[in-house]
Amino acid sequence: MPSNEISDLIPAGVLMGALTLGLIAAVCWGVHDICVRYVSHRTGILPAFFTVLFVGCLIVVPLAFWIEGEWPDPQATKFALMSGVMFGFAGTAHFKAFSIGPVRLVAPIIGAYPALSVGWAVFNGEPISILQWGAVFLIIGGVGFVAASSDEEKSEQNTLEAILWSVLAGTCFAITFALGQIATAGGDELVTIAIARVAALGVVLAIAIALRSKFIPQRGQLPVLAMMGCLDATALGAVMIAGGQDNPEFAAVAASTFGLLTVVLAWLFLKEKMTARQWLGVLLVFAAIGYLAL
């Protein structure tokens, strides 16, 4: 089935905008992060993230060859590789932060990365109105408010280390998405995503070798990690594909709500408490996303 674009696989009239793609990513990463909290203590950070990336490669790379996508031009290839390298660092820091810090501390810091994404869009001449900026900061603030209102974890141990890892993760995520959207705008989306995932896998493998750490998980953890790999591949692909849409920076904004959705999903499936203040934060965030969609 020859094709040069992922959009060729989607019927006319159902192509998704940047915000929709970002929300798909947020849902996938929200479920993914519930799993992170489980596997990081049982499997270890590097084995868990390596397996997640490896499963994603098993999905994306064969699919890229199956649809016979064209190899991106040298410039797009360079940006795809750089995006993958940054995603390798971002994911490692992300796993580390969630393994040592409370959600109410880690999630708002990592979830603030859209400010960098929108700032980058402004730097590149993208017109962003004051009201749109206000909606962006309302989303970031809402995510932080929901996370800060959580009483799930009380320990303040390793707080400074958790903050540093969270800042690193959020910054690297913002750079990942900016570079990835540039790459997909200049080449075939699926092939570009495949290049980025292979590069990220190489980064994590190099870190494991440098630290002399194992990177193969226990067999019993493989089903959960495989599911996480599918979710992660879908999420990153959605944000990168948004590079071909109008206002692609809004995909990164919407995707940042993964931290908020993690709290909501924990309430829904794990029966964890949600306070009235947390629900208010949820409503504010989705109202802001609705405004950006106008």
Tab-separated table of C-alpha atoms in Angstrom:
chain	number	residue	atom	x	y	z
A	1	MET	CA	0.000	0.000	0.000
A	2	PRO	CA	2.238	2.845	-1.214
A	3	SER	CA	1.884	6.143	0.580
A	4	ASN	CA	3.894	9.224	1.333
A	5	GLU	CA	1.835	10.563	4.231
A	6	ILE	CA	0.024	9.166	7.248
A	7	SER	CA	-2.883	11.377	6.254
A	8	ASP	CA	-3.374	9.162	3.182
A	9	LEU	CA	-4.522	6.416	5.560
A	10	ILE	CA	-7.249	8.604	7.094
A	11	PRO	CA	-10.568	9.190	5.297
A	12	ALA	CA	-11.251	12.720	4.145
A	13	GLY	CA	-13.081	14.813	6.709
A	14	VAL	CA	-11.654	13.175	9.824
A	15	LEU	CA	-8.165	14.659	9.864
A	16	MET	CA	-7.413	15.865	13.361
A	17	GLY	CA	-6.195	19.272	14.439
A	18	ALA	CA	-3.244	19.973	16.695
A	19	LEU	CA	-5.341	20.200	19.860
A	20	THR	CA	-7.072	16.876	19.198
A	21	LEU	CA	-3.733	15.199	18.576
A	22	GLY	CA	-2.400	16.726	21.783
A	23	LEU	CA	-5.362	15.416	23.773
A	24	ILE	CA	-4.833	11.920	22.346
A	25	ALA	CA	-1.231	12.161	23.537
A	26	ALA	CA	-2.368	13.360	26.963
A	27	VAL	CA	-4.714	10.398	27.454
A	28	CYS	CA	-2.017	7.935	26.380
A	29	TRP	CA	0.601	9.501	28.644
A	30	GLY	CA	-1.874	9.758	31.518
A	31	VAL	CA	-2.438	5.992	31.462
A	32	HIS	CA	1.283	5.498	30.821
A	33	ASP	CA	2.207	7.453	33.972
A	34	ILE	CA	-0.060	5.379	36.182
A	35	CYS	CA	1.973	2.423	34.967
A	36	VAL	CA	5.268	4.299	35.513
A	37	ARG	CA	4.498	4.565	39.199
A	38	TYR	CA	4.085	0.795	39.300
A	39	VAL	CA	7.038	-0.388	37.221
A	40	SER	CA	9.734	2.113	38.256
A	41	HIS	CA	10.044	0.555	41.715
A	42	ARG	CA	9.751	-3.051	40.549
A	43	THR	CA	11.690	-3.042	37.300
A	44	GLY	CA	14.099	-0.104	37.512
A	45	ILE	CA	14.122	3.078	35.460
A	46	LEU	CA	16.412	2.104	32.575
A	47	PRO	CA	15.023	-1.426	31.988
A	48	ALA	CA	11.483	-0.042	32.058
A	49	PHE	CA	12.100	2.876	29.692
A	50	PHE	CA	14.306	0.807	27.365
A	51	THR	CA	11.547	-1.776	26.988
A	52	VAL	CA	8.908	0.910	26.409
A	53	LEU	CA	11.013	2.418	23.616
A	54	PHE	CA	11.866	-0.982	22.147
A	55	VAL	CA	8.194	-1.960	21.911
A	56	GLY	CA	7.444	1.382	20.285
A	57	CYS	CA	10.154	0.712	17.700
A	58	LEU	CA	8.678	-2.718	16.985
A	59	ILE	CA	5.408	-0.977	16.156
A	60	VAL	CA	6.564	2.118	14.293
A	61	VAL	CA	9.579	0.934	12.281
A	62	PRO	CA	7.868	-1.981	10.428
A	63	LEU	CA	4.806	0.201	9.810
A	64	ALA	CA	6.997	2.917	8.287
A	65	PHE	CA	8.446	0.389	5.829
A	66	TRP	CA	5.049	-1.203	5.189
A	67	ILE	CA	3.484	2.005	3.898
A	68	GLU	CA	6.670	2.657	1.929
A	69	GLY	CA	7.137	6.143	3.257
A	70	GLU	CA	9.849	8.244	1.649
A	71	TRP	CA	13.020	8.917	3.619
A	72	PRO	CA	13.010	12.543	4.851
A	73	ASP	CA	15.421	15.041	3.374
A	74	PRO	CA	18.773	15.483	5.194
A	75	GLN	CA	17.547	18.495	7.170
A	76	ALA	CA	14.419	16.707	8.410
A	77	THR	CA	16.480	13.609	9.224
A	78	LYS	CA	18.831	15.712	11.343
A	79	PHE	CA	15.934	17.224	13.299
A	80	ALA	CA	14.330	13.789	13.737
A	81	LEU	CA	17.572	12.393	15.182
A	82	MET	CA	17.970	15.352	17.535
A	83	SER	CA	14.337	15.002	18.603
A	84	GLY	CA	14.900	11.340	19.406
A	85	VAL	CA	18.048	12.080	21.402
A	86	MET	CA	16.193	14.672	23.473
A	87	PHE	CA	13.275	12.287	23.990
A	88	GLY	CA	15.692	9.675	25.312
A	89	PHE	CA	16.908	12.131	27.956
A	90	ALA	CA	13.381	13.448	28.621
A	91	GLY	CA	11.914	10.005	29.210
A	92	THR	CA	14.761	8.899	31.461
A	93	ALA	CA	14.401	12.040	33.585
A	94	HIS	CA	10.616	11.618	33.572
A	95	PHE	CA	10.811	8.052	34.907
A	96	LYS	CA	13.364	9.121	37.516
A	97	ALA	CA	11.295	12.082	38.722
A	98	PHE	CA	8.123	10.025	39.144
A	99	SER	CA	10.050	7.298	40.952
A	100	ILE	CA	11.395	9.582	43.708
A	101	GLY	CA	9.049	12.574	43.990
A	102	PRO	CA	5.391	13.098	44.935
A	103	VAL	CA	2.961	13.609	42.059
A	104	ARG	CA	1.872	17.004	43.386
A	105	LEU	CA	5.469	18.206	42.996
A	106	VAL	CA	6.618	16.414	39.848
A	107	ALA	CA	3.549	16.717	37.604
A	108	PRO	CA	3.173	20.531	37.605
A	109	ILE	CA	6.864	21.068	36.899
A	110	ILE	CA	6.981	18.642	33.971
A	111	GLY	CA	3.555	19.818	32.807
A	112	ALA	CA	4.782	23.422	32.501
A	113	TYR	CA	6.793	22.681	29.357
A	114	PRO	CA	4.139	24.163	26.964
A	115	ALA	CA	5.256	27.644	28.039
A	116	LEU	CA	8.569	26.858	26.336
A	117	SER	CA	6.746	25.400	23.299
A	118	VAL	CA	4.581	28.479	22.826
A	119	GLY	CA	7.568	30.743	23.498
A	120	TRP	CA	9.451	28.940	20.738
A	121	ALA	CA	6.491	29.488	18.381
A	122	VAL	CA	6.539	33.213	19.150
A	123	PHE	CA	10.306	33.302	18.557
A	124	ASN	CA	9.680	31.795	15.109
A	125	GLY	CA	7.108	34.442	14.223
A	126	GLU	CA	3.902	32.544	15.061
A	127	PRO	CA	1.194	35.048	16.112
A	128	ILE	CA	-0.100	34.263	19.614
A	129	SER	CA	-2.742	36.556	21.104
A	130	ILE	CA	-2.827	37.696	24.720
A	131	LEU	CA	-5.963	35.610	25.305
A	132	GLN	CA	-4.242	32.544	23.870
A	133	TRP	CA	-1.285	33.144	26.176
A	134	GLY	CA	-3.757	33.429	29.032
A	135	ALA	CA	-5.324	30.092	28.072
A	136	VAL	CA	-1.878	28.467	27.960
A	137	PHE	CA	-1.005	29.653	31.454
A	138	LEU	CA	-4.466	28.673	32.698
A	139	ILE	CA	-3.806	25.131	31.452
A	140	ILE	CA	-0.391	25.039	33.110
A	141	GLY	CA	-1.770	26.528	36.308
A	142	GLY	CA	-4.710	24.124	36.331
A	143	VAL	CA	-2.426	21.123	35.962
A	144	GLY	CA	-0.278	22.397	38.813
A	145	PHE	CA	-3.322	23.180	40.972
A	146	VAL	CA	-4.745	19.669	40.577
A	147	ALA	CA	-1.405	18.041	41.288
A	148	ALA	CA	-0.671	20.324	44.260
A	149	SER	CA	-4.089	19.544	45.745
A	150	SER	CA	-3.328	15.825	45.821
A	151	ASP	CA	-2.788	14.314	49.258
A	152	GLU	CA	-1.776	10.967	47.823
A	153	GLU	CA	1.853	11.263	48.814
A	154	LYS	CA	3.143	13.003	51.943
A	155	SER	CA	6.867	12.289	51.867
A	156	GLU	CA	9.143	15.219	51.061
A	157	GLN	CA	12.225	13.026	50.813
A	158	ASN	CA	14.478	13.754	47.833
A	159	THR	CA	12.468	16.903	47.048
A	160	LEU	CA	15.357	18.846	45.514
A	161	GLU	CA	16.440	15.882	43.400
A	162	ALA	CA	12.866	15.373	42.208
A	163	ILE	CA	12.628	19.061	41.231
A	164	LEU	CA	15.875	18.911	39.242
A	165	TRP	CA	14.838	15.751	37.387
A	166	SER	CA	11.399	17.261	36.695
A	167	VAL	CA	12.882	20.477	35.284
A	168	LEU	CA	15.205	18.426	33.075
A	169	ALA	CA	12.318	16.265	31.867
A	170	GLY	CA	10.031	19.201	31.098
A	171	THR	CA	12.741	21.128	29.264
A	172	CYS	CA	13.761	18.107	27.205
A	173	PHE	CA	10.113	17.373	26.334
A	174	ALA	CA	9.653	20.919	25.026
A	175	ILE	CA	12.784	20.606	22.867
A	176	THR	CA	11.716	17.127	21.715
A	177	PHE	CA	8.368	18.345	20.442
A	178	ALA	CA	9.765	21.475	18.798
A	179	LEU	CA	12.422	19.511	16.896
A	180	GLY	CA	10.013	16.674	16.080
A	181	GLN	CA	7.403	18.994	14.615
A	182	ILE	CA	10.038	20.694	12.469
A	183	ALA	CA	11.130	17.265	11.229
A	184	THR	CA	7.623	16.038	10.379
A	185	ALA	CA	6.845	19.304	8.595
A	186	GLY	CA	9.756	18.574	6.223
A	187	GLY	CA	9.318	14.858	5.611
A	188	ASP	CA	7.158	11.762	5.874
A	189	GLU	CA	5.607	11.658	9.351
A	190	LEU	CA	5.832	7.970	10.137
A	191	VAL	CA	9.403	7.531	8.904
A	192	THR	CA	10.431	10.610	10.867
A	193	ILE	CA	8.841	9.215	14.030
A	194	ALA	CA	10.618	5.880	13.451
A	195	ILE	CA	13.983	7.649	13.171
A	196	ALA	CA	13.332	9.564	16.399
A	197	ARG	CA	12.346	6.448	18.352
A	198	VAL	CA	15.422	4.513	17.229
A	199	ALA	CA	17.593	7.480	18.262
A	200	ALA	CA	15.913	7.612	21.693
A	201	LEU	CA	16.441	3.871	22.124
A	202	GLY	CA	20.114	4.343	21.346
A	203	VAL	CA	20.421	7.076	23.986
A	204	VAL	CA	18.902	4.914	26.731
A	205	LEU	CA	21.087	1.954	25.727
A	206	ALA	CA	24.176	4.177	25.822
A	207	ILE	CA	23.227	5.466	29.294
A	208	ALA	CA	22.720	1.899	30.554
A	209	ILE	CA	26.100	0.795	29.174
A	210	ALA	CA	27.869	3.859	30.591
A	211	LEU	CA	26.363	3.234	34.039
A	212	ARG	CA	26.869	-0.521	33.735
A	213	SER	CA	23.194	-0.938	34.463
A	214	LYS	CA	20.994	-3.769	33.246
A	215	PHE	CA	18.421	-2.835	30.612
A	216	ILE	CA	16.456	-6.082	30.308
A	217	PRO	CA	13.415	-6.223	32.637
A	218	GLN	CA	12.013	-9.194	34.469
A	219	ARG	CA	9.757	-11.372	32.352
A	220	GLY	CA	6.743	-10.761	34.587
A	221	GLN	CA	6.860	-7.018	33.859
A	222	LEU	CA	6.823	-7.392	30.064
A	223	PRO	CA	3.012	-7.226	29.506
A	224	VAL	CA	2.708	-3.904	31.358
A	225	LEU	CA	5.809	-2.482	29.671
A	226	ALA	CA	4.561	-3.594	26.238
A	227	MET	CA	1.290	-1.746	26.810
A	228	MET	CA	3.251	1.313	27.937
A	229	GLY	CA	5.315	1.104	24.749
A	230	CYS	CA	2.163	1.186	22.622
A	231	LEU	CA	0.783	4.157	24.554
A	232	ASP	CA	4.068	6.059	24.401
A	233	ALA	CA	4.484	5.464	20.661
A	234	THR	CA	0.943	6.716	20.024
A	235	ALA	CA	1.427	9.798	22.198
A	236	LEU	CA	4.754	10.903	20.750
A	237	GLY	CA	3.542	10.199	17.223
A	238	ALA	CA	0.431	12.322	17.757
A	239	VAL	CA	2.415	15.339	18.953
A	240	MET	CA	4.962	15.049	16.145
A	241	ILE	CA	2.277	14.623	13.451
A	242	ALA	CA	0.754	17.870	14.711
A	243	GLY	CA	3.748	19.580	13.081
A	244	GLY	CA	1.767	19.513	9.830
A	245	GLN	CA	-1.291	21.174	11.412
A	246	ASP	CA	-2.103	24.814	12.148
A	247	ASN	CA	-0.693	26.037	15.490
A	248	PRO	CA	1.282	22.846	16.211
A	249	GLU	CA	2.498	24.322	19.515
A	250	PHE	CA	-1.028	23.841	20.885
A	251	ALA	CA	-0.557	20.073	20.586
A	252	ALA	CA	2.214	20.337	23.163
A	253	VAL	CA	-0.071	22.471	25.356
A	254	ALA	CA	-2.891	19.914	25.238
A	255	ALA	CA	-0.474	17.015	25.731
A	256	SER	CA	0.773	18.643	28.935
A	257	THR	CA	-2.526	17.744	30.606
A	258	PHE	CA	-1.258	14.171	30.973
A	259	GLY	CA	-0.421	14.950	34.615
A	260	LEU	CA	-3.970	16.112	35.277
A	261	LEU	CA	-5.436	13.085	33.515
A	262	THR	CA	-3.218	10.797	35.584
A	263	VAL	CA	-4.947	12.132	38.700
A	264	VAL	CA	-8.409	11.756	37.119
A	265	LEU	CA	-7.693	8.222	35.896
A	266	ALA	CA	-6.412	7.290	39.335
A	267	TRP	CA	-9.729	8.520	40.762
A	268	LEU	CA	-11.708	6.619	38.146
A	269	PHE	CA	-9.905	3.284	38.145
A	270	LEU	CA	-7.899	3.186	41.358
A	271	LYS	CA	-10.645	4.817	43.481
A	272	GLU	CA	-8.334	7.570	44.729
A	273	LYS	CA	-10.005	10.669	46.138
A	274	MET	CA	-10.666	13.816	44.080
A	275	THR	CA	-11.460	16.986	46.021
A	276	ALA	CA	-13.795	19.754	44.869
A	277	ARG	CA	-10.752	21.981	44.293
A	278	GLN	CA	-9.210	19.366	42.018
A	279	TRP	CA	-12.405	19.093	39.956
A	280	LEU	CA	-12.395	22.899	39.627
A	281	GLY	CA	-8.855	22.690	38.219
A	282	VAL	CA	-9.974	20.027	35.743
A	283	LEU	CA	-12.856	22.195	34.504
A	284	LEU	CA	-10.598	25.253	34.125
A	285	VAL	CA	-8.060	23.305	32.084
A	286	PHE	CA	-10.617	21.894	29.663
A	287	ALA	CA	-12.312	25.272	29.333
A	288	ALA	CA	-8.950	26.757	28.310
A	289	ILE	CA	-8.374	23.948	25.798
A	290	GLY	CA	-11.837	24.596	24.393
A	291	TYR	CA	-10.950	28.275	23.900
A	292	LEU	CA	-7.757	27.389	22.029
A	293	ALA	CA	-9.814	25.135	19.757
A	294	LEU	CA	-11.995	28.068	18.610
